[in-house]
PDB file of C-alpha atoms in Angstrom:
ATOM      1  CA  UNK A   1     107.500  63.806  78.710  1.00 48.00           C
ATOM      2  CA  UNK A   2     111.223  64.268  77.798  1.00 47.00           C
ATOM      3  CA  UNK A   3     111.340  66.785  80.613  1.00 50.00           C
ATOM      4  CA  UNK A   4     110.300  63.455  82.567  1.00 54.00           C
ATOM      5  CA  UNK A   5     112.787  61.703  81.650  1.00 54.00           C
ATOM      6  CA  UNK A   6     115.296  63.950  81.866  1.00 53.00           C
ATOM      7  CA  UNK A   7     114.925  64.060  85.972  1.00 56.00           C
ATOM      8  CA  UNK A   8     113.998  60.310  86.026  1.00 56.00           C
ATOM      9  CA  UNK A   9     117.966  59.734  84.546  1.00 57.00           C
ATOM     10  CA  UNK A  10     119.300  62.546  86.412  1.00 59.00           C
ATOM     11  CA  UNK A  11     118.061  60.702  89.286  1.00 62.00           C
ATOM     12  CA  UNK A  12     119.304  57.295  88.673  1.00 58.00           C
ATOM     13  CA  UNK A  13     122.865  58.797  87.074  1.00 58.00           C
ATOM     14  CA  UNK A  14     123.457  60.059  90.717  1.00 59.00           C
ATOM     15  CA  UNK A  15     122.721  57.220  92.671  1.00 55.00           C
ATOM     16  CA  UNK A  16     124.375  54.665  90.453  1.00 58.00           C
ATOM     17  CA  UNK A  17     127.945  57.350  91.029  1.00 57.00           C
ATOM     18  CA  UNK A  18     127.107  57.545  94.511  1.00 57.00           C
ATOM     19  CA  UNK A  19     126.571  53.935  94.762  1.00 59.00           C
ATOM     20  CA  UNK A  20     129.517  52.782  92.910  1.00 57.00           C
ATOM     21  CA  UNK A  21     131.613  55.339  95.034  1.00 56.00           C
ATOM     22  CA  UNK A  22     130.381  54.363  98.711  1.00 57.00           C
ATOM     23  CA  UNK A  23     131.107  51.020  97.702  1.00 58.00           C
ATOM     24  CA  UNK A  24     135.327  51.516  98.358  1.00 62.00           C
ATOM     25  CA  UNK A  25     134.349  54.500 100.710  1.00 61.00           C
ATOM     26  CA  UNK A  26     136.273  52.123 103.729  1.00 69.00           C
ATOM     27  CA  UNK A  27     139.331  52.577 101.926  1.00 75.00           C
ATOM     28  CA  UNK A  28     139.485  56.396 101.489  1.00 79.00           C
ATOM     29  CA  UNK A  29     141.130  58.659 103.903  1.00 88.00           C
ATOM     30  CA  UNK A  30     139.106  61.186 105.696  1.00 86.00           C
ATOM     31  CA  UNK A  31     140.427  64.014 103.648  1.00 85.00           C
ATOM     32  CA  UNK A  32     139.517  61.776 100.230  1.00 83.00           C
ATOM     33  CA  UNK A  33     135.721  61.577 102.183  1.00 82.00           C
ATOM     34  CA  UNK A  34     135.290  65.305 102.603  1.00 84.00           C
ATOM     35  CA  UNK A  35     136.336  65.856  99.134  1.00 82.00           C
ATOM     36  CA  UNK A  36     133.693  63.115  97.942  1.00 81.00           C
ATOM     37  CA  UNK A  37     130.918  64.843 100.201  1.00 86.00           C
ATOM     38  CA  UNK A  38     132.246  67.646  97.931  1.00 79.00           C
ATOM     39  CA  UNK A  39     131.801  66.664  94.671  1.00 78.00           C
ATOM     40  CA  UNK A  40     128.776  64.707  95.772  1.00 85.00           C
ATOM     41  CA  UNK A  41     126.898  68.092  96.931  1.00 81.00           C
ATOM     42  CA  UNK A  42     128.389  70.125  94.069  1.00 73.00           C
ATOM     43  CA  UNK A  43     126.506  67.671  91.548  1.00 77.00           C
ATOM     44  CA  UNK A  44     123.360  67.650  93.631  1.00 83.00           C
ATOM     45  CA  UNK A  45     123.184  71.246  92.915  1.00 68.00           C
ATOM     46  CA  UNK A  46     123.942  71.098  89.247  1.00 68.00           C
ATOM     47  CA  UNK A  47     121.201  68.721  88.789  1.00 71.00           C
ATOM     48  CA  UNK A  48     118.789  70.510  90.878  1.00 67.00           C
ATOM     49  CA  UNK A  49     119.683  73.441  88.893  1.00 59.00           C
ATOM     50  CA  UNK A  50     119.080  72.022  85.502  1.00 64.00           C
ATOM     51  CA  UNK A  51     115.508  70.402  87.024  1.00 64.00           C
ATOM     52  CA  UNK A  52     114.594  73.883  88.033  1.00 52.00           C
ATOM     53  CA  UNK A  53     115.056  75.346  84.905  1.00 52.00           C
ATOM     54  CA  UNK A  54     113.397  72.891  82.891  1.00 54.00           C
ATOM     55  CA  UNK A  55     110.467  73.325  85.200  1.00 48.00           C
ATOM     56  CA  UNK A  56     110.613  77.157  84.839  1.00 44.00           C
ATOM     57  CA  UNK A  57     110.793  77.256  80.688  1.00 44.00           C
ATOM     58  CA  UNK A  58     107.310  75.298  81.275  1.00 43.00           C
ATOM     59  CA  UNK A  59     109.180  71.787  80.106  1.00 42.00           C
ATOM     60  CA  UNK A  60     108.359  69.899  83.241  1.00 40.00           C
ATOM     61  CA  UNK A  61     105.035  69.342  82.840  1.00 38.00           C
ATOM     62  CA  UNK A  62     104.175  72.915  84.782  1.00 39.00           C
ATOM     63  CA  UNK A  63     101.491  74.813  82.763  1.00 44.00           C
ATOM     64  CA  UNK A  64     102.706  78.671  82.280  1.00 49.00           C
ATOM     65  CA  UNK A  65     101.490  81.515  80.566  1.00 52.00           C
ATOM     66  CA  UNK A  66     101.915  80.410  76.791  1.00 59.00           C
ATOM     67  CA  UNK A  67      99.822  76.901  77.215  1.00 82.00           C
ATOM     68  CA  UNK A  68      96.882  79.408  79.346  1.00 92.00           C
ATOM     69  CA  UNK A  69      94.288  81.419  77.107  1.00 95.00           C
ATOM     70  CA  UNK A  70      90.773  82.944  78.318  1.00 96.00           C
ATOM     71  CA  UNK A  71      88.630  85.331  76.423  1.00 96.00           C
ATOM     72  CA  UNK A  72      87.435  88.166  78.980  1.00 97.00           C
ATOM     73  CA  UNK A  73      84.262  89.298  77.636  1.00 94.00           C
ATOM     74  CA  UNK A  74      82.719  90.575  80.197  1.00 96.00           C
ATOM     75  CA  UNK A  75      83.565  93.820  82.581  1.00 96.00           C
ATOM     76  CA  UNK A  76      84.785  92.790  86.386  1.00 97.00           C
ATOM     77  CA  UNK A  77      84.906  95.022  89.406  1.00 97.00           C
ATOM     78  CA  UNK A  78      84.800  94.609  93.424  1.00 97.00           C
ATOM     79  CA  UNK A  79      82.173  92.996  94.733  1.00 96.00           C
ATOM     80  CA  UNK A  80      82.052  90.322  91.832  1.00 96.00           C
ATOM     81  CA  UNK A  81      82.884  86.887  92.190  1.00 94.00           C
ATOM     82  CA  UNK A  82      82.484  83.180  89.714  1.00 94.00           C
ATOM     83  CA  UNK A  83      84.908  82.188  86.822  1.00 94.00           C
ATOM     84  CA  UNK A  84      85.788  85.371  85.298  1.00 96.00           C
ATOM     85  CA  UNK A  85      86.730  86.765  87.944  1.00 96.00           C
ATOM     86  CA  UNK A  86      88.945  83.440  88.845  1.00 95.00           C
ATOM     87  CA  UNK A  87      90.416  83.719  85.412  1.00 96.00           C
ATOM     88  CA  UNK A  88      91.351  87.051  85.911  1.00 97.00           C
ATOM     89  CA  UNK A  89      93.172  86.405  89.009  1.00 96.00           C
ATOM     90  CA  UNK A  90      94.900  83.554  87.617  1.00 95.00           C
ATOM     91  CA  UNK A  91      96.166  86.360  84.694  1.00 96.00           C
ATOM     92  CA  UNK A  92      96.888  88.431  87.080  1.00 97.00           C
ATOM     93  CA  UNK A  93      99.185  85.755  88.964  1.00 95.00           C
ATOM     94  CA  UNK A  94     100.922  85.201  85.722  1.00 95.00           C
ATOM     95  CA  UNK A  95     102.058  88.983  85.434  1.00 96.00           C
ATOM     96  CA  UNK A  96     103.083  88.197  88.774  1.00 95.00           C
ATOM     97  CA  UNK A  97     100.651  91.536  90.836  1.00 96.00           C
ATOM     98  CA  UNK A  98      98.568  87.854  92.567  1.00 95.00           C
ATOM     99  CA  UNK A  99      99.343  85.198  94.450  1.00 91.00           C
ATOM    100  CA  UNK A 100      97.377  82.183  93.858  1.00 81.00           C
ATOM    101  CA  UNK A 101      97.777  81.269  97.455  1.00 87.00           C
ATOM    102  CA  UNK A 102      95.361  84.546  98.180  1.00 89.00           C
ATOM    103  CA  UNK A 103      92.493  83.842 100.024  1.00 90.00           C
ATOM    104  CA  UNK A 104      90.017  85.665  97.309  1.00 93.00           C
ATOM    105  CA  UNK A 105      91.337  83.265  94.870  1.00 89.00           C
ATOM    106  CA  UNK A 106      89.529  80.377  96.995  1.00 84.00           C
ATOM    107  CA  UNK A 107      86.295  81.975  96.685  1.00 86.00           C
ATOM    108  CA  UNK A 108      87.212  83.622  93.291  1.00 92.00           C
ATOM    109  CA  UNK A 109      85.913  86.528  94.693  1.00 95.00           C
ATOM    110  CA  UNK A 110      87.016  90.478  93.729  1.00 97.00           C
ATOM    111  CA  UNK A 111      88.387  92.252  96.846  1.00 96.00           C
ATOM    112  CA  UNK A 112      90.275  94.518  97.786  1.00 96.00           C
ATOM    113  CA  UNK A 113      93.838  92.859  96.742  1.00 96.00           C
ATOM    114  CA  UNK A 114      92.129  91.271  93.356  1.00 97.00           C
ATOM    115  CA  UNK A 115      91.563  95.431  92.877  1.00 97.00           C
ATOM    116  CA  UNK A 116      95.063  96.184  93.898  1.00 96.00           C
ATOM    117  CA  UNK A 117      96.728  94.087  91.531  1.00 97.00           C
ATOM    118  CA  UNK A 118      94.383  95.294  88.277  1.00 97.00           C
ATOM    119  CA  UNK A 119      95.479  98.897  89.519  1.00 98.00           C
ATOM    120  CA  UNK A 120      99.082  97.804  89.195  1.00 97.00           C
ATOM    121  CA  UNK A 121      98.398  95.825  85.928  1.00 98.00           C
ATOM    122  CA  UNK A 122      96.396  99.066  84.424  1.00 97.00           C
ATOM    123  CA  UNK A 123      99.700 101.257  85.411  1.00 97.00           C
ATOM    124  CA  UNK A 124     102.081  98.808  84.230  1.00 97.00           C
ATOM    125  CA  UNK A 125     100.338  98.966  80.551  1.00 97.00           C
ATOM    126  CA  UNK A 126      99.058 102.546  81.067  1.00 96.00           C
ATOM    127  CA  UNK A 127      99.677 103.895  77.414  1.00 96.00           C
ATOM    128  CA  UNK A 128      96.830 101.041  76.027  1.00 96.00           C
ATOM    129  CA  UNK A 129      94.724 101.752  79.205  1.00 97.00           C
ATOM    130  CA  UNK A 130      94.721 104.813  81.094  1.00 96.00           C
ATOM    131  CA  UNK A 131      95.961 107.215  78.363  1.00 95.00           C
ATOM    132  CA  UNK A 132      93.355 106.461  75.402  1.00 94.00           C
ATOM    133  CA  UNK A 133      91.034 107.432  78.272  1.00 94.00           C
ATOM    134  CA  UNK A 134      92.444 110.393  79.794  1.00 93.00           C
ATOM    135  CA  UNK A 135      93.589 109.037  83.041  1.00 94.00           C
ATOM    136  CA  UNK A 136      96.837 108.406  84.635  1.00 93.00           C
ATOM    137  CA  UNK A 137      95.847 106.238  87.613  1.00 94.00           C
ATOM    138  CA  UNK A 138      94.430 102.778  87.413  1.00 95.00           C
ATOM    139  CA  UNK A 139      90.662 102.555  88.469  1.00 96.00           C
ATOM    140  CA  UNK A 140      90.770  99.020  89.983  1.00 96.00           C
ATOM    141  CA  UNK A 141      87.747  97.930  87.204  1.00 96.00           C
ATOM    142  CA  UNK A 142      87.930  96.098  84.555  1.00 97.00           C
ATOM    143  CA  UNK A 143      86.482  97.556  81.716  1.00 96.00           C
ATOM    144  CA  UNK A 144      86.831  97.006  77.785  1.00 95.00           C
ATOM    145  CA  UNK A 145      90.565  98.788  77.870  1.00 96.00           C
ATOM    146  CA  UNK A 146      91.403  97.024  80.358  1.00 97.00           C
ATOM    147  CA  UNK A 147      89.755  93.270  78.893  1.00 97.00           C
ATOM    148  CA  UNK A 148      91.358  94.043  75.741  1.00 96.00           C
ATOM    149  CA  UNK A 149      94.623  94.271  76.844  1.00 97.00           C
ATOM    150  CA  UNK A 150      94.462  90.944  79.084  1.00 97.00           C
ATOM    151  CA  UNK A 151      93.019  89.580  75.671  1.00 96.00           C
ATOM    152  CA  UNK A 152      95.755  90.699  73.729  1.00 95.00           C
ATOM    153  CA  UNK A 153      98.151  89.012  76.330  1.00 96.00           C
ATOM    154  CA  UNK A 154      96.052  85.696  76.757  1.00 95.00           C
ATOM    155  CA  UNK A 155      92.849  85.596  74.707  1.00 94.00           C
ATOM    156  CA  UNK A 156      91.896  81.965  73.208  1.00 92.00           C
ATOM    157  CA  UNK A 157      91.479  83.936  69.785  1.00 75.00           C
ATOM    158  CA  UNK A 158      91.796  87.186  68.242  1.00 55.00           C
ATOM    159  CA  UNK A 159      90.263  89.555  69.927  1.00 48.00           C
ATOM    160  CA  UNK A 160      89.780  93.342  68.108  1.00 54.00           C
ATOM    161  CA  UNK A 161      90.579  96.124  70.605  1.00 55.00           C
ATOM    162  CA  UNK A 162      87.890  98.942  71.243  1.00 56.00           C
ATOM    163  CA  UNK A 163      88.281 101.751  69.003  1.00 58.00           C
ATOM    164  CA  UNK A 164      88.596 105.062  70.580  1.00 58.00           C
ATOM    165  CA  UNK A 165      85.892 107.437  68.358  1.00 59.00           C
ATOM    166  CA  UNK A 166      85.414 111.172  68.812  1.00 60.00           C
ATOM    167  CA  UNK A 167      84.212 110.895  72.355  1.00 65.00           C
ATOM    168  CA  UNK A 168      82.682 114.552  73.569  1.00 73.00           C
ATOM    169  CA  UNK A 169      81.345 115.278  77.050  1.00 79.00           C
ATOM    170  CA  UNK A 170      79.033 118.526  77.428  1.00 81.00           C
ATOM    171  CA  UNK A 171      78.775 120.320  80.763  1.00 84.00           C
ATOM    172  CA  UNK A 172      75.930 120.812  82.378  1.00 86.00           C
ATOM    173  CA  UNK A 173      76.768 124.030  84.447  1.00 87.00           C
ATOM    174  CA  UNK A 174      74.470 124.784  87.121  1.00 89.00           C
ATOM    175  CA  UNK A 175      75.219 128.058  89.076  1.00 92.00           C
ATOM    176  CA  UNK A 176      73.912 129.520  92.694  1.00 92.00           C
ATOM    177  CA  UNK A 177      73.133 132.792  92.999  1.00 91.00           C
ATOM    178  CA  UNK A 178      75.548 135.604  93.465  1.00 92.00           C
ATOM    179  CA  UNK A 179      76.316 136.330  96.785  1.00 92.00           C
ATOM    180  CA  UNK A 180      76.308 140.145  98.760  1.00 91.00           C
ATOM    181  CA  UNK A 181      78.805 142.538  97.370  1.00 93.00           C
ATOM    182  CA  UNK A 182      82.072 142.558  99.714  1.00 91.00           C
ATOM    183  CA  UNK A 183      85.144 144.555  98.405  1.00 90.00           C
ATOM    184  CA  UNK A 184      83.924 145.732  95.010  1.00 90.00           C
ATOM    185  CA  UNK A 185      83.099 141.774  94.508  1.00 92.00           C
ATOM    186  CA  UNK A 186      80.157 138.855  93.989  1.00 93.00           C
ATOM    187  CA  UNK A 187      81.377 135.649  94.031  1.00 94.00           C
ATOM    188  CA  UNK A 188      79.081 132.205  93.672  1.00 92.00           C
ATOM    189  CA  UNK A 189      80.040 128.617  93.008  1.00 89.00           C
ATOM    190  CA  UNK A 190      78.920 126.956  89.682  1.00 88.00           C
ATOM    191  CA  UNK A 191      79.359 123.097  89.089  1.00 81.00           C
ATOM    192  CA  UNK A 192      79.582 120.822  85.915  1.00 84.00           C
ATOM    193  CA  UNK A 193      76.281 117.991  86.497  1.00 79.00           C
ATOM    194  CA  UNK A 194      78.452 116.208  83.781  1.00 78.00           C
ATOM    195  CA  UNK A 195      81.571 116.263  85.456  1.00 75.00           C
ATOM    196  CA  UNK A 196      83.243 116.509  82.264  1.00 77.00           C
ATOM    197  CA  UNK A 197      86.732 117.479  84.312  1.00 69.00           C
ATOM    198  CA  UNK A 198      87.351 120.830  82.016  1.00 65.00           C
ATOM    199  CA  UNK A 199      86.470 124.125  82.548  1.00 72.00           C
ATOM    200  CA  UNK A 200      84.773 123.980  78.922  1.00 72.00           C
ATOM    201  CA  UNK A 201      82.212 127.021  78.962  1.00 81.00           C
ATOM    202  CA  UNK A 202      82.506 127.603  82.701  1.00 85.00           C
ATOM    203  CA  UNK A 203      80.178 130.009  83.442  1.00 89.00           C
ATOM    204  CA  UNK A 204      81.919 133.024  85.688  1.00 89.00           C
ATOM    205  CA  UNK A 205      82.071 132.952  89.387  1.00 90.00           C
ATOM    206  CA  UNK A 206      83.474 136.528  90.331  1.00 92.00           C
ATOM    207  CA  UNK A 207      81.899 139.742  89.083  1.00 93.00           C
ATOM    208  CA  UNK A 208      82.662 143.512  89.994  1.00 92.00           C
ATOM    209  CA  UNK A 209      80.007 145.487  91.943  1.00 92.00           C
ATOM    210  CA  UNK A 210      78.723 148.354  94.146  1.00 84.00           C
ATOM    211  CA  UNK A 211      77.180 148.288  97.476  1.00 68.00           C
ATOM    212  CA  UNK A 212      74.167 149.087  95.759  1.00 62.00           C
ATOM    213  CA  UNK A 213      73.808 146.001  93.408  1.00 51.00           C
ATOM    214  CA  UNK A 214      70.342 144.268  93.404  1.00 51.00           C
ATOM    215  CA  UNK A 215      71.248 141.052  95.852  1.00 48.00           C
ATOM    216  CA  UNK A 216      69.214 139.286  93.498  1.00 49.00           C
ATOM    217  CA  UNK A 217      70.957 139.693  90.378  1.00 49.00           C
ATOM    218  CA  UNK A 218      70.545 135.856  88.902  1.00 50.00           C
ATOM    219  CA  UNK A 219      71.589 134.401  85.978  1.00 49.00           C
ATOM    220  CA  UNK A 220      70.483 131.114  87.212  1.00 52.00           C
ATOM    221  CA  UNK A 221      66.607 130.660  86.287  1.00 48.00           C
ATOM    222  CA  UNK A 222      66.965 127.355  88.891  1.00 50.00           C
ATOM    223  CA  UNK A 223      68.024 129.073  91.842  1.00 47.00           C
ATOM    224  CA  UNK A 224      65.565 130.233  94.190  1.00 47.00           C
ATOM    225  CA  UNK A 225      66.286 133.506  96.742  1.00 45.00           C
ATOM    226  CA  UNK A 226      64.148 134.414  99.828  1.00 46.00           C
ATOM    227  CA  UNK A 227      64.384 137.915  99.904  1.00 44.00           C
ATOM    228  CA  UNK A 228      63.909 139.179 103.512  1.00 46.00           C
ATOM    229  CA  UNK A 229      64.778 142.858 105.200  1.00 44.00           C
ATOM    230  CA  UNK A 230      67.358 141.317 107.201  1.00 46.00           C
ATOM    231  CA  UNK A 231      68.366 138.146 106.153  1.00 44.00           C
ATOM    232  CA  UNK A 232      69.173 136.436 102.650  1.00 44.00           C
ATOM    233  CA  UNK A 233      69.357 132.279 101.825  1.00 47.00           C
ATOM    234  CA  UNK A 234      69.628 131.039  98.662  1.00 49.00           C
ATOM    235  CA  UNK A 235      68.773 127.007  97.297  1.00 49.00           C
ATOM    236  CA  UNK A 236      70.021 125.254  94.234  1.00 52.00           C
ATOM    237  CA  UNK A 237      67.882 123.361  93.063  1.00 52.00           C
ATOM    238  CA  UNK A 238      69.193 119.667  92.172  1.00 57.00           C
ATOM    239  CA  UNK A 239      68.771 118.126  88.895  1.00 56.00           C
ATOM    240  CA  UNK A 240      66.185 115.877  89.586  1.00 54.00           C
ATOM    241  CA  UNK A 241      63.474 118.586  90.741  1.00 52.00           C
ATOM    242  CA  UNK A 242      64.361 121.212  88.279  1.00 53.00           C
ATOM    243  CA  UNK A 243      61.072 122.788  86.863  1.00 53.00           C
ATOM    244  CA  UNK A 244      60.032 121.909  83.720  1.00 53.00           C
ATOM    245  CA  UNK A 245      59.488 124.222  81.267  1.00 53.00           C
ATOM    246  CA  UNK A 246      55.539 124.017  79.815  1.00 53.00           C
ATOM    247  CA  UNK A 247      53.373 126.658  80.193  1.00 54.00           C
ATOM    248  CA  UNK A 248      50.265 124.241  80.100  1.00 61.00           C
ATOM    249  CA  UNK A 249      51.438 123.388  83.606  1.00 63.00           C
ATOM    250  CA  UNK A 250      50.804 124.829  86.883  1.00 70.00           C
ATOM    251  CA  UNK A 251      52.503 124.123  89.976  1.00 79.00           C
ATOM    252  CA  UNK A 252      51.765 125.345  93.390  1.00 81.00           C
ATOM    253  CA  UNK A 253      54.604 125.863  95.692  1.00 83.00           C
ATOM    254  CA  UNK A 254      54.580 124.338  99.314  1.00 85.00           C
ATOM    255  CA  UNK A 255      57.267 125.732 100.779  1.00 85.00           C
ATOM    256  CA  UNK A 256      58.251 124.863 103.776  1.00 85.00           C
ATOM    257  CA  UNK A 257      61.328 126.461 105.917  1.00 88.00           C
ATOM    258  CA  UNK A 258      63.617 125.632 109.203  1.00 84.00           C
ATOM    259  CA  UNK A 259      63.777 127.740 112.158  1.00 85.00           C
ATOM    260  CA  UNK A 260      66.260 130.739 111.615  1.00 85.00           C
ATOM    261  CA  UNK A 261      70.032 130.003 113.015  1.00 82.00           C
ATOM    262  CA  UNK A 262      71.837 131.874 115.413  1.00 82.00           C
ATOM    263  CA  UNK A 263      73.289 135.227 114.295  1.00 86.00           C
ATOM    264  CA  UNK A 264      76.586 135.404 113.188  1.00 84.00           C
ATOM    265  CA  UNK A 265      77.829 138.506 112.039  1.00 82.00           C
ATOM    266  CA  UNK A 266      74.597 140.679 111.506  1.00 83.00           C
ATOM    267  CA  UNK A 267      73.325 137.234 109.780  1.00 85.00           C
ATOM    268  CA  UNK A 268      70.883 134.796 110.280  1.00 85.00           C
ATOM    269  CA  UNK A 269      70.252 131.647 107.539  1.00 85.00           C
ATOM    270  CA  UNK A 270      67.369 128.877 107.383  1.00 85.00           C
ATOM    271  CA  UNK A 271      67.312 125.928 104.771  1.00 83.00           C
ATOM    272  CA  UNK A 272      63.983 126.094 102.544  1.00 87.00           C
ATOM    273  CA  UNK A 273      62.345 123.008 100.826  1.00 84.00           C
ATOM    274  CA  UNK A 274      59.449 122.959  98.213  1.00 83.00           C
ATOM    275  CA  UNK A 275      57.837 120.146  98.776  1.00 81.00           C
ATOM    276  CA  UNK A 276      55.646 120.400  95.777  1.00 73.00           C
TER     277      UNK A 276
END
């Protein structure tokens, strides 16, 4: 209100100088005129200068980021739209990565620059975000690092951060069988099911040998080698189909194979599936 009334005078101040000025503007020289124009302008810009920073300290009736509060209790990420995610754009306006001009503000809807500008708010506070976590670039969804900090900048109430416990991922290794011996060497390719990103108990994926070791030399009890005179193919199988272990339980294989390929060098391969 005093913000108001500030402009309101401001306003009235000039015109009643300009006012009482042009009155006796007949009599001035044209030098005196341009210097008036002068002083006139000057003062314009003064004012206007004063009413802009009233406006931008949130004293001119503008709402900014210290009379604004939401509570973000719920995770956000693309695809989601409705009044979380508007609220989140509107925070994200405030730390100036959004426009509120953006078309997915219209629809409150999470696109593609709504996951742009959480990327650059997740970097800009990466320490509180991305660190605690083990990551260095931002992930574009907003999870319960990320809604705590935008809580700690503009939750309605105290909101208590997530606490970071002993957090442990095992690997799930799951090897293919070792390939023919070339150059004193085996090699086969083992991967993590977990994807726990370390090479925590990684199983080995080179081993010495002779031209005489057995082909099927396996230390994976889930991988299953045709064995044929000429040609060798080997199948992981996935997670999901894995045998289980019960000896109550009998299963009868249906296997059924592709045509063999073309040779290439002294080799022919075919893809086998058990459909039981």
């Amino acid at each position: 209100m005093m913000s108001k009334k500030f402009i309101l005078f401001s306003i009235l101040l000039l015109v009643g100088i300009c006012s009482s000025i042009f009155s006796n503007v007949s009599a001035m020289t044209e030098a005196e005129k341009q210097a008036l124009i002068a002083q006139i302008t000057a003062e314009i810009a003064r004012l206007q200068a004063e009413i802009n920073e009233k406006i931008a300290s949130g004293q001119g009736g503008v709402q900014n980021s210290s009379s604004w509060c939401h509570t973000f209790d719920i995770s956000m990420k693309y695809g989601d739209s409705g009044v979380e995610v508007s609220a989140l754009q509107k925070a994200l306006q405030l730390q100036g990565f959004f426009s509120l001009t953006d078309s997915e503000k219209i629809g409150s809807f999470f696109g593609k620059n709504t996951t742009s500008a959480v990327i650059s708010f997740q970097e800009k506070y990466k320490s509180e975000i991305l660190t605690p976590i083990g990551l260095s670039k931002g992930t574009g969804t907003v999870a319960s690092f990320t809604r705590a900090k935008l809580n700690k900048l503009y939750g309605c109430s105290n909101v208590t951060p997530p606490v970071l416990t002993n957090l442990t991922c095992n690997p799930n290794w799951q090897c293919s069988s070792w390939k023919s011996c070339l150059n004193g060497q085996q090699t086969r390719s083992c991967f993590d099911y977990n994807s726990c990103n370390a090479n925590i108990s990684r199983p080995s994926e080179v081993q010495a040998c002779s031209s005489n070791t057995n082909l099927n030399a396996n230390t994976n009890p889930n991988t299953n080698v045709d064995l044929n005179p000429d040609y060798i193919i080997d199948l992981i199988l996935p997670p999901s189909i894995m045998p289980i272990s019960n000896t109550n339980i009998v299963c009868n294989s249906n296997w059924q194979c592709e045509s063999w390929g073309g040779c290439i060098n002294g080799q022919k391969t075919r893809s086998c599936i058990d459909y039981n």
